[in-house]
PDB file of C-alpha atoms in Angstrom:
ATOM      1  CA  UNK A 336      -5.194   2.980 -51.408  1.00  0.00           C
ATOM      2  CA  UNK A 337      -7.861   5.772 -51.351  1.00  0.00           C
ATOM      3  CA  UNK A 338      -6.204   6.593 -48.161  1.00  0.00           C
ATOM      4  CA  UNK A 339      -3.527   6.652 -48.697  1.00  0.00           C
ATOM      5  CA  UNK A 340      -3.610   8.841 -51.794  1.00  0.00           C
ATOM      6  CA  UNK A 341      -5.985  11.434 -49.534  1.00  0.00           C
ATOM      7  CA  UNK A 342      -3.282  11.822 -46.768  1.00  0.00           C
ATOM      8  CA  UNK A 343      -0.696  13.062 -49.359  1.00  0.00           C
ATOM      9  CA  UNK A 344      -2.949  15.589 -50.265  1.00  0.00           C
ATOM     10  CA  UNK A 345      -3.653  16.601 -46.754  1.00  0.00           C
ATOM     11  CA  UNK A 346      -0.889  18.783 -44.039  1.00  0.00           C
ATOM     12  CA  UNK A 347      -0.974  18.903 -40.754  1.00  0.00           C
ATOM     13  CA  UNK A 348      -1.356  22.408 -40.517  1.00  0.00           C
ATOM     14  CA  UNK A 349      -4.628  21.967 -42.630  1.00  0.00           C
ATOM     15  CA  UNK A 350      -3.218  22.843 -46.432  1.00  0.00           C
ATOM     16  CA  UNK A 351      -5.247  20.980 -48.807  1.00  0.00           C
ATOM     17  CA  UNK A 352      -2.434  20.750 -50.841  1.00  0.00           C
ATOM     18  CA  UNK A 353       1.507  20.656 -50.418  1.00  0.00           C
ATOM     19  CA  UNK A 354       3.350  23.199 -51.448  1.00  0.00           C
ATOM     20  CA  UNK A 355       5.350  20.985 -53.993  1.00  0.00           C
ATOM     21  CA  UNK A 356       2.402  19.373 -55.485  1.00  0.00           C
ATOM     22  CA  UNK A 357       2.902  21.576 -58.599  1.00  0.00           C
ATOM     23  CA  UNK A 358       6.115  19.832 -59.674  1.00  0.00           C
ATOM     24  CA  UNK A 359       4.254  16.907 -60.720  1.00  0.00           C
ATOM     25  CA  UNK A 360       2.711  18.334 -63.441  1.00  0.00           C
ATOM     26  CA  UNK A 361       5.500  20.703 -64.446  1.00  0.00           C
ATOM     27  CA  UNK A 362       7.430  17.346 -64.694  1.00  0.00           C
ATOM     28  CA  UNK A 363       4.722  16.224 -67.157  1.00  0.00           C
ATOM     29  CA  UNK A 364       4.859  19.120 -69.069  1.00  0.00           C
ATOM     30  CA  UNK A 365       8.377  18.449 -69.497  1.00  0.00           C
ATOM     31  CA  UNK A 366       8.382  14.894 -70.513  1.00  0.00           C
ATOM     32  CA  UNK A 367       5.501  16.078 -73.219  1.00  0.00           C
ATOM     33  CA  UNK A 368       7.424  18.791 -74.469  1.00  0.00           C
ATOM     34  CA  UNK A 369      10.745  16.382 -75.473  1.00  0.00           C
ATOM     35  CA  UNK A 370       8.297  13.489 -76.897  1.00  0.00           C
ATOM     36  CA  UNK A 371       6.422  16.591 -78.762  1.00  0.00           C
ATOM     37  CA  UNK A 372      10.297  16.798 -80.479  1.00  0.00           C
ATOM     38  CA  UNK A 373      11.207  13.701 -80.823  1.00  0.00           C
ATOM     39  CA  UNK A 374       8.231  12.676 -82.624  1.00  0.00           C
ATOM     40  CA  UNK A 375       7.922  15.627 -84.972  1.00  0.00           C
ATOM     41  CA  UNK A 376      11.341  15.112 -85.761  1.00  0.00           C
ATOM     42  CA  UNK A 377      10.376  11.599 -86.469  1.00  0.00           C
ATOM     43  CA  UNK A 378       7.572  12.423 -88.577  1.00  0.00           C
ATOM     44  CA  UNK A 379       9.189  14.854 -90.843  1.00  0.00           C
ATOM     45  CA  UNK A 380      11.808  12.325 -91.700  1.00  0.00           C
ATOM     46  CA  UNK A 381       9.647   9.307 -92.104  1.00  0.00           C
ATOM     47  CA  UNK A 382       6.687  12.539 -94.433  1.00  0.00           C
ATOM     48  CA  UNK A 383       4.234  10.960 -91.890  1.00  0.00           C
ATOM     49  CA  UNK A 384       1.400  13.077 -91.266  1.00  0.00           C
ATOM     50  CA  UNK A 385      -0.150  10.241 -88.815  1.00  0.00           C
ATOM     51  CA  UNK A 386       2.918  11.020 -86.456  1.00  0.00           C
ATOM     52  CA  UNK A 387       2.970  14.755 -87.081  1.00  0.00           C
ATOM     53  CA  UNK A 388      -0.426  14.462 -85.499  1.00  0.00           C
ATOM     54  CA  UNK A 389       0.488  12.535 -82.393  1.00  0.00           C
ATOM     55  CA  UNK A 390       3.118  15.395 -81.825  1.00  0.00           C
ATOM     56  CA  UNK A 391       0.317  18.081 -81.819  1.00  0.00           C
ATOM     57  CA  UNK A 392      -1.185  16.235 -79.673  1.00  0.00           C
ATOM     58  CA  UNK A 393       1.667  15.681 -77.154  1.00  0.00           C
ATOM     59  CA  UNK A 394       1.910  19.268 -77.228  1.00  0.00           C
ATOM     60  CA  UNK A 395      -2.096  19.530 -76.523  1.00  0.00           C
ATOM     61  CA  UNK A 396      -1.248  17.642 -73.879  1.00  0.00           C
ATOM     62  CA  UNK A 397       1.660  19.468 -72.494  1.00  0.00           C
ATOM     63  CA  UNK A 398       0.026  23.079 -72.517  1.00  0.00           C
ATOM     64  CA  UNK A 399      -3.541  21.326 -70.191  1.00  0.00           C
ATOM     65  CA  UNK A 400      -0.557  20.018 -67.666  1.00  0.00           C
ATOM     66  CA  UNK A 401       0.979  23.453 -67.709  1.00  0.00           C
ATOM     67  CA  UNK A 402      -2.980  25.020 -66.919  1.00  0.00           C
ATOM     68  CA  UNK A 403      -2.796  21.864 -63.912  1.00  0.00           C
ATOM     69  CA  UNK A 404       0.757  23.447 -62.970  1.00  0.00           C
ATOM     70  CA  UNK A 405      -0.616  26.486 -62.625  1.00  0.00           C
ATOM     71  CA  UNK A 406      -3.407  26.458 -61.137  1.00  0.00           C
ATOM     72  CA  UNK A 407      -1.624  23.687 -58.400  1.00  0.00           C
ATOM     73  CA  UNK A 408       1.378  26.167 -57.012  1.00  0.00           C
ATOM     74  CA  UNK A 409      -1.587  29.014 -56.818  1.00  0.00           C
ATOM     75  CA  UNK A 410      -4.376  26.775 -54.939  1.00  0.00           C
ATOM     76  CA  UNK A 411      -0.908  25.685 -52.718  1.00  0.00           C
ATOM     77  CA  UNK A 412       0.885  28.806 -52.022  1.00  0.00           C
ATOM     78  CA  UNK A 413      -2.534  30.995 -52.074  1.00  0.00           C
ATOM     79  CA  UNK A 414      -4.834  28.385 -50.073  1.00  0.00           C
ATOM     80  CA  UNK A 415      -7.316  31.120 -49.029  1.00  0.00           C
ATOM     81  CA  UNK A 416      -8.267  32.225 -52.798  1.00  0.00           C
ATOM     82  CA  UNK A 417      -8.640  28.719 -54.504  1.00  0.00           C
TER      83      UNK A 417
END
């Protein structure tokens, strides 16, 4: 499995990283952004402030996979400087 996992992050033209390796975490970002809203709408109706903080932290959540996004598409589209 190891192996498997280190030959997707390898090219053949020596890349350490594909070029679309960034959408994974851009997808992530996404996904956190709509369960951020859905569960802060959720909490407002239900005056939870237990649910309100599972939101925040969606959205905690979102903006470190946006850093990962980031910092992906420059280490794979700027190899030489990451």
């Amino acid at each position: 499995l190891i192996q498997q996992i280190s030959a997707l992050s390898v090219e053949s033209n020596g890349r350490e990283i594909l070029p679309l390796t960034w959408l994974i975490p851009l997808g992530a970002v996404i996904l956190l952004e709509i369960s951020y809203q859905h569960l802060k709408r959720t909490a407002k109706r239900e005056h939870s402030p237990a649910l309100l903080a599972d939101a925040v932290h969606y959205r905690i959540d979102g903006i470190n996979s946006l850093f990962a996004t980031i910092a992906l598409a420059f280490a794979a589209y700027f190899p030489n400087y990451s």
